[in-house]
Amino acid sequence: MRNIDLPPYAPMLIESTRAIGYSLEAAIADIIDNSITAKAKNISLRFLPYSDPYIAIIDDGIGMDEDKLTESMRYGCADPNGIRESNDMGRYGLGLKTASLSQCRSLTVVTKCNNTLFGRQWDLEHIKATGQWSLLALDEDEMLQLPLIEELNAHESGTLVLWRNLDKIFAGEINVEDAMTEKMDMASKHLSLVFHRFLAGGDAEQKISLIMNGDIIKGFDPFFTTKSRPAMDEERIDIPQFNSSVGVYPFVLPHPSKMTKDEIEKYGGKDGLRSLQGFYVYRNKRLLIWGTWFRLTRMDEFSKLARVRIDIPNSLDALWTLDVKKSTAMPPEIVKTRLKQIIKKIVDNSKRTYTFRGKKETRDDITHVWNVMETREGVRYELNGDYPLLDKLSEIIDDEAKKLLDDYLYSIESNFPVNRMQNDIYNEKKIVKDNNDAQFNNIKSQLGIFIDAAENRKDREQIISMLSKTEPFCDYIDRIKEIVMEDEDDEEV
Ligand SMILES: Nc1ncnc2c1ncn2[C@@H]1O[C@H](COP(=O)(O)OP(=O)(O)O)[C@@H](O)[C@H]1O
Ligand SMILES: [Mg+2]
């Protein structure tokens, strides 16, 4: 056998790697990963949608010396199987190049280190012309003419990643300016989610500031931590072969009736709460994938409030088969098996939040307006024939009115708009009810009937005890107690 040295043909290989499938937002996130790894605290994302459009990411990280910069521009500059620092967000030694050139035809990286600027550029036209892996080194004058160079220069150290000749972003667009602004707007939303554990306002644990064209990108915490409740304590799944572990932390969002319309929209996005249930997998605190149960359970209506945070360290990349774009990763069997057990608990918990009212009605000792009964044929909703107000009413009306009342109640029961309501809930419409004050006024006006029947203090205490177990009085029992007893005090005077 003899050896033939067969390096890839640069213009074609680069052109092919452009089609690796990065979205604009995933590409930007990959560049921001590099800034975070370089210990940047301030990251500025800038874009210009007209004249000579560009997208730039400027950070105040540690920067690179000249050799490091050159090496970093190489496709495959790091061993994909190497052990990385635990806070390193990289893996394949590709992102800087593949993410950037998936969006543009000219990538310039300028870095400031020890008060000196170094610049390198991959330009696809130049590579096409030379037919070689021809990296360009910028001289000082060329660097100083680059857009945003002064923003980089204002930092002690840092790096500017500049994308120009943005062919992918403008492909097929009519109004390029609007198209870019819209896409960057979407990217900003994506970044506020995937980096929420770094960004202020999003439950930041490791703070960075991210600013897009002067506007702060605030973190968006998908767990609504301030209002959700944890479904169970944080759990760790040990992976002994890798001397490592995975963290699992489930949350149950508040019941939609406890959320405002804006909150439902905010936490449900354009496809609704249901589509965003599931695992949220973080690698080094950066969100990789979300809104999936990895087929371990169904994306069920009743589990839609469950969101489970999973934390994986970068030492488990191979096990999770992390892809180059950092947009897919699958749990290994050892984790899946454990997740399957945990999932049941979590989903049951979400279901409970969701069906709380229904279950409570059939099982607790409260007298409800509606009774819910699980029958062989299905669930039956019935008006409670023993409801106290109905009893009182029956005492004071004649038989003819009683018959009419029964018929009326029956038609309410049998014409309850179940299908419509189910549809509205499914579509996360807010079901409007009278506010508490209006409800309380109605309750107050009903109290008279009970009070009139009371002859002494004992009767009143009995009334209170009965109302404390009767819907909707039980929700206002302290205020009701005051009214019922206060009235008695008056009598005694
Ligand atoms: N903003 C930056 N600041 C400092 N160093 C950087 C920056 N971006 C990239 N680098 C260096 O370039 C290398 C290559 O980056 P990249 O191609 O994204 O691969 P990876 O992140 O997988 O290592 C990084 O390992 C890092 O050393
Ligand atoms: Mg990287």
JSON list of C-alpha atoms in Angstrom, two decimals, residues 42-167:
[
{"chain": "A", "resi": 42, "resn": "ASN", "atom": "CA", "xyz": [-20.53, 42.27, 28.05]},
{"chain": "A", "resi": 43, "resn": "ILE", "atom": "CA", "xyz": [-21.61, 41.03, 24.67]},
{"chain": "A", "resi": 44, "resn": "SER", "atom": "CA", "xyz": [-22.91, 43.38, 22.03]},
{"chain": "A", "resi": 45, "resn": "LEU", "atom": "CA", "xyz": [-24.82, 42.18, 19.02]},
{"chain": "A", "resi": 46, "resn": "ARG", "atom": "CA", "xyz": [-25.01, 44.72, 16.21]},
{"chain": "A", "resi": 47, "resn": "PHE", "atom": "CA", "xyz": [-26.58, 44.64, 12.81]},
{"chain": "A", "resi": 48, "resn": "LEU", "atom": "CA", "xyz": [-26.99, 47.03, 9.91]},
{"chain": "A", "resi": 49, "resn": "PRO", "atom": "CA", "xyz": [-29.74, 46.12, 7.45]},
{"chain": "A", "resi": 50, "resn": "TYR", "atom": "CA", "xyz": [-28.87, 48.61, 4.67]},
{"chain": "A", "resi": 51, "resn": "SER", "atom": "CA", "xyz": [-25.98, 49.98, 2.53]},
{"chain": "A", "resi": 52, "resn": "ASP", "atom": "CA", "xyz": [-23.28, 47.41, 3.31]},
{"chain": "A", "resi": 53, "resn": "PRO", "atom": "CA", "xyz": [-25.23, 45.17, 5.73]},
{"chain": "A", "resi": 54, "resn": "TYR", "atom": "CA", "xyz": [-23.47, 43.27, 8.49]},
{"chain": "A", "resi": 55, "resn": "ILE", "atom": "CA", "xyz": [-24.01, 41.36, 11.69]},
{"chain": "A", "resi": 56, "resn": "ALA", "atom": "CA", "xyz": [-21.37, 41.68, 14.40]},
{"chain": "A", "resi": 57, "resn": "ILE", "atom": "CA", "xyz": [-20.78, 40.22, 17.84]},
{"chain": "A", "resi": 58, "resn": "ILE", "atom": "CA", "xyz": [-18.35, 42.13, 20.04]},
{"chain": "A", "resi": 59, "resn": "ASP", "atom": "CA", "xyz": [-17.28, 40.82, 23.42]},
{"chain": "A", "resi": 60, "resn": "ASP", "atom": "CA", "xyz": [-14.98, 41.87, 26.24]},
{"chain": "A", "resi": 61, "resn": "GLY", "atom": "CA", "xyz": [-13.59, 38.39, 26.83]},
{"chain": "A", "resi": 62, "resn": "ILE", "atom": "CA", "xyz": [-9.95, 37.41, 27.12]},
{"chain": "A", "resi": 63, "resn": "GLY", "atom": "CA", "xyz": [-9.29, 37.70, 23.36]},
{"chain": "A", "resi": 64, "resn": "MET", "atom": "CA", "xyz": [-6.59, 35.72, 21.55]},
{"chain": "A", "resi": 65, "resn": "ASP", "atom": "CA", "xyz": [-2.93, 36.17, 20.74]},
{"chain": "A", "resi": 66, "resn": "GLU", "atom": "CA", "xyz": [-1.94, 36.08, 17.10]},
{"chain": "A", "resi": 67, "resn": "ASP", "atom": "CA", "xyz": [-1.13, 32.36, 16.88]},
{"chain": "A", "resi": 68, "resn": "LYS", "atom": "CA", "xyz": [-4.26, 31.41, 18.75]},
{"chain": "A", "resi": 69, "resn": "LEU", "atom": "CA", "xyz": [-6.36, 33.51, 16.39]},
{"chain": "A", "resi": 70, "resn": "THR", "atom": "CA", "xyz": [-4.85, 31.89, 13.31]},
{"chain": "A", "resi": 71, "resn": "GLU", "atom": "CA", "xyz": [-5.37, 28.44, 14.78]},
{"chain": "A", "resi": 72, "resn": "SER", "atom": "CA", "xyz": [-8.96, 29.26, 15.77]},
{"chain": "A", "resi": 73, "resn": "MET", "atom": "CA", "xyz": [-9.78, 30.05, 12.14]},
{"chain": "A", "resi": 74, "resn": "ARG", "atom": "CA", "xyz": [-8.83, 26.50, 11.12]},
{"chain": "A", "resi": 75, "resn": "TYR", "atom": "CA", "xyz": [-11.70, 24.10, 10.37]},
{"chain": "A", "resi": 76, "resn": "GLY", "atom": "CA", "xyz": [-11.38, 21.50, 13.09]},
{"chain": "A", "resi": 77, "resn": "CYS", "atom": "CA", "xyz": [-9.04, 23.39, 15.41]},
{"chain": "A", "resi": 78, "resn": "ALA", "atom": "CA", "xyz": [-9.84, 21.26, 18.46]},
{"chain": "A", "resi": 79, "resn": "ASP", "atom": "CA", "xyz": [-10.15, 17.56, 19.24]},
{"chain": "A", "resi": 80, "resn": "PRO", "atom": "CA", "xyz": [-13.88, 16.73, 19.37]},
{"chain": "A", "resi": 81, "resn": "ASN", "atom": "CA", "xyz": [-13.13, 13.99, 21.91]},
{"chain": "A", "resi": 82, "resn": "GLY", "atom": "CA", "xyz": [-10.88, 16.12, 24.07]},
{"chain": "A", "resi": 83, "resn": "ILE", "atom": "CA", "xyz": [-11.62, 16.90, 27.69]},
{"chain": "A", "resi": 84, "resn": "ARG", "atom": "CA", "xyz": [-12.77, 20.49, 27.98]},
{"chain": "A", "resi": 85, "resn": "GLU", "atom": "CA", "xyz": [-12.89, 22.86, 30.92]},
{"chain": "A", "resi": 86, "resn": "SER", "atom": "CA", "xyz": [-16.22, 22.41, 32.66]},
{"chain": "A", "resi": 87, "resn": "ASN", "atom": "CA", "xyz": [-17.41, 25.88, 31.60]},
{"chain": "A", "resi": 88, "resn": "ASP", "atom": "CA", "xyz": [-16.32, 25.53, 27.96]},
{"chain": "A", "resi": 89, "resn": "MET", "atom": "CA", "xyz": [-19.32, 25.82, 25.64]},
{"chain": "A", "resi": 90, "resn": "GLY", "atom": "CA", "xyz": [-17.45, 24.52, 22.56]},
{"chain": "A", "resi": 91, "resn": "ARG", "atom": "CA", "xyz": [-16.92, 20.99, 21.29]},
{"chain": "A", "resi": 92, "resn": "TYR", "atom": "CA", "xyz": [-15.95, 20.38, 17.68]},
{"chain": "A", "resi": 93, "resn": "GLY", "atom": "CA", "xyz": [-13.61, 23.28, 16.90]},
{"chain": "A", "resi": 94, "resn": "LEU", "atom": "CA", "xyz": [-15.93, 24.29, 14.08]},
{"chain": "A", "resi": 95, "resn": "GLY", "atom": "CA", "xyz": [-18.61, 26.70, 15.30]},
{"chain": "A", "resi": 96, "resn": "LEU", "atom": "CA", "xyz": [-16.82, 29.98, 14.69]},
{"chain": "A", "resi": 97, "resn": "LYS", "atom": "CA", "xyz": [-16.36, 29.04, 11.04]},
{"chain": "A", "resi": 98, "resn": "THR", "atom": "CA", "xyz": [-19.39, 26.90, 10.23]},
{"chain": "A", "resi": 99, "resn": "ALA", "atom": "CA", "xyz": [-21.93, 29.02, 12.11]},
{"chain": "A", "resi": 100, "resn": "SER", "atom": "CA", "xyz": [-20.60, 32.25, 10.61]},
{"chain": "A", "resi": 101, "resn": "LEU", "atom": "CA", "xyz": [-20.24, 31.06, 7.04]},
{"chain": "A", "resi": 102, "resn": "SER", "atom": "CA", "xyz": [-23.65, 29.41, 7.12]},
{"chain": "A", "resi": 103, "resn": "GLN", "atom": "CA", "xyz": [-25.01, 32.96, 7.10]},
{"chain": "A", "resi": 104, "resn": "CYS", "atom": "CA", "xyz": [-22.44, 35.05, 5.23]},
{"chain": "A", "resi": 105, "resn": "ARG", "atom": "CA", "xyz": [-19.68, 34.81, 2.61]},
{"chain": "A", "resi": 106, "resn": "SER", "atom": "CA", "xyz": [-17.13, 36.87, 4.50]},
{"chain": "A", "resi": 107, "resn": "LEU", "atom": "CA", "xyz": [-16.10, 36.21, 8.09]},
{"chain": "A", "resi": 108, "resn": "THR", "atom": "CA", "xyz": [-13.69, 38.60, 9.79]},
{"chain": "A", "resi": 109, "resn": "VAL", "atom": "CA", "xyz": [-12.42, 38.02, 13.32]},
{"chain": "A", "resi": 110, "resn": "VAL", "atom": "CA", "xyz": [-10.50, 40.78, 15.06]},
{"chain": "A", "resi": 111, "resn": "THR", "atom": "CA", "xyz": [-9.26, 40.21, 18.55]},
{"chain": "A", "resi": 112, "resn": "LYS", "atom": "CA", "xyz": [-7.61, 42.49, 21.07]},
{"chain": "A", "resi": 113, "resn": "CYS", "atom": "CA", "xyz": [-5.03, 41.03, 23.38]},
{"chain": "A", "resi": 114, "resn": "ASN", "atom": "CA", "xyz": [-2.19, 42.80, 25.25]},
{"chain": "A", "resi": 115, "resn": "ASN", "atom": "CA", "xyz": [-3.32, 46.06, 23.69]},
{"chain": "A", "resi": 116, "resn": "THR", "atom": "CA", "xyz": [-2.73, 44.80, 20.17]},
{"chain": "A", "resi": 117, "resn": "LEU", "atom": "CA", "xyz": [-5.27, 44.05, 17.46]},
{"chain": "A", "resi": 118, "resn": "PHE", "atom": "CA", "xyz": [-5.01, 40.97, 15.26]},
{"chain": "A", "resi": 119, "resn": "GLY", "atom": "CA", "xyz": [-7.36, 40.25, 12.38]},
{"chain": "A", "resi": 120, "resn": "ARG", "atom": "CA", "xyz": [-8.07, 37.22, 10.17]},
{"chain": "A", "resi": 121, "resn": "GLN", "atom": "CA", "xyz": [-10.63, 36.68, 7.45]},
{"chain": "A", "resi": 122, "resn": "TRP", "atom": "CA", "xyz": [-12.20, 33.83, 5.53]},
{"chain": "A", "resi": 123, "resn": "ASP", "atom": "CA", "xyz": [-13.58, 35.27, 2.32]},
{"chain": "A", "resi": 124, "resn": "LEU", "atom": "CA", "xyz": [-15.36, 32.80, 0.07]},
{"chain": "A", "resi": 125, "resn": "GLU", "atom": "CA", "xyz": [-14.64, 34.77, -3.15]},
{"chain": "A", "resi": 126, "resn": "HIS", "atom": "CA", "xyz": [-10.96, 34.84, -2.30]},
{"chain": "A", "resi": 127, "resn": "ILE", "atom": "CA", "xyz": [-10.94, 31.09, -1.58]},
{"chain": "A", "resi": 128, "resn": "LYS", "atom": "CA", "xyz": [-12.73, 30.45, -4.84]},
{"chain": "A", "resi": 129, "resn": "ALA", "atom": "CA", "xyz": [-10.12, 32.53, -6.68]},
{"chain": "A", "resi": 130, "resn": "THR", "atom": "CA", "xyz": [-7.11, 30.79, -5.13]},
{"chain": "A", "resi": 131, "resn": "GLY", "atom": "CA", "xyz": [-8.61, 27.32, -4.89]},
{"chain": "A", "resi": 132, "resn": "GLN", "atom": "CA", "xyz": [-6.73, 26.99, -1.58]},
{"chain": "A", "resi": 133, "resn": "TRP", "atom": "CA", "xyz": [-7.41, 27.25, 2.16]},
{"chain": "A", "resi": 134, "resn": "SER", "atom": "CA", "xyz": [-6.31, 30.88, 1.88]},
{"chain": "A", "resi": 135, "resn": "LEU", "atom": "CA", "xyz": [-6.82, 32.73, 5.13]},
{"chain": "A", "resi": 136, "resn": "LEU", "atom": "CA", "xyz": [-6.35, 36.49, 4.96]},
{"chain": "A", "resi": 137, "resn": "ALA", "atom": "CA", "xyz": [-4.39, 38.36, 7.62]},
{"chain": "A", "resi": 138, "resn": "LEU", "atom": "CA", "xyz": [-5.51, 41.97, 8.04]},
{"chain": "A", "resi": 139, "resn": "ASP", "atom": "CA", "xyz": [-3.03, 44.76, 8.58]},
{"chain": "A", "resi": 140, "resn": "GLU", "atom": "CA", "xyz": [-3.69, 47.51, 11.07]},
{"chain": "A", "resi": 141, "resn": "ASP", "atom": "CA", "xyz": [-5.11, 50.02, 8.58]},
{"chain": "A", "resi": 142, "resn": "GLU", "atom": "CA", "xyz": [-7.55, 47.46, 7.28]},
{"chain": "A", "resi": 143, "resn": "MET", "atom": "CA", "xyz": [-8.68, 46.61, 10.81]},
{"chain": "A", "resi": 144, "resn": "LEU", "atom": "CA", "xyz": [-9.19, 50.23, 11.74]},
{"chain": "A", "resi": 145, "resn": "GLN", "atom": "CA", "xyz": [-11.52, 50.70, 8.80]},
{"chain": "A", "resi": 146, "resn": "LEU", "atom": "CA", "xyz": [-13.83, 47.88, 9.88]},
{"chain": "A", "resi": 147, "resn": "PRO", "atom": "CA", "xyz": [-17.24, 48.79, 11.26]},
{"chain": "A", "resi": 148, "resn": "LEU", "atom": "CA", "xyz": [-17.45, 48.63, 15.05]},
{"chain": "A", "resi": 149, "resn": "ILE", "atom": "CA", "xyz": [-13.70, 48.41, 15.53]},
{"chain": "A", "resi": 150, "resn": "GLU", "atom": "CA", "xyz": [-13.92, 51.31, 17.97]},
{"chain": "A", "resi": 151, "resn": "GLU", "atom": "CA", "xyz": [-16.40, 49.36, 20.07]},
{"chain": "A", "resi": 152, "resn": "LEU", "atom": "CA", "xyz": [-13.89, 46.51, 20.35]},
{"chain": "A", "resi": 153, "resn": "ASN", "atom": "CA", "xyz": [-11.06, 48.97, 21.00]},
{"chain": "A", "resi": 154, "resn": "ALA", "atom": "CA", "xyz": [-12.95, 50.43, 23.93]},
{"chain": "A", "resi": 155, "resn": "HIS", "atom": "CA", "xyz": [-12.47, 47.12, 25.76]},
{"chain": "A", "resi": 156, "resn": "GLU", "atom": "CA", "xyz": [-9.28, 46.10, 27.54]},
{"chain": "A", "resi": 157, "resn": "SER", "atom": "CA", "xyz": [-9.42, 42.83, 25.62]},
{"chain": "A", "resi": 158, "resn": "GLY", "atom": "CA", "xyz": [-12.06, 41.11, 23.52]},
{"chain": "A", "resi": 159, "resn": "THR", "atom": "CA", "xyz": [-13.12, 39.85, 20.14]},
{"chain": "A", "resi": 160, "resn": "LEU", "atom": "CA", "xyz": [-15.15, 41.15, 17.21]},
{"chain": "A", "resi": 161, "resn": "VAL", "atom": "CA", "xyz": [-16.79, 38.63, 14.90]},
{"chain": "A", "resi": 162, "resn": "LEU", "atom": "CA", "xyz": [-18.03, 40.33, 11.76]},
{"chain": "A", "resi": 163, "resn": "TRP", "atom": "CA", "xyz": [-20.28, 38.77, 9.14]},
{"chain": "A", "resi": 164, "resn": "ARG", "atom": "CA", "xyz": [-20.56, 40.54, 5.78]},
{"chain": "A", "resi": 165, "resn": "ASN", "atom": "CA", "xyz": [-21.96, 39.62, 2.40]},
{"chain": "A", "resi": 166, "resn": "LEU", "atom": "CA", "xyz": [-25.01, 38.11, 4.10]},
{"chain": "A", "resi": 167, "resn": "ASP", "atom": "CA", "xyz": [-26.32, 36.11, 1.17]}
]
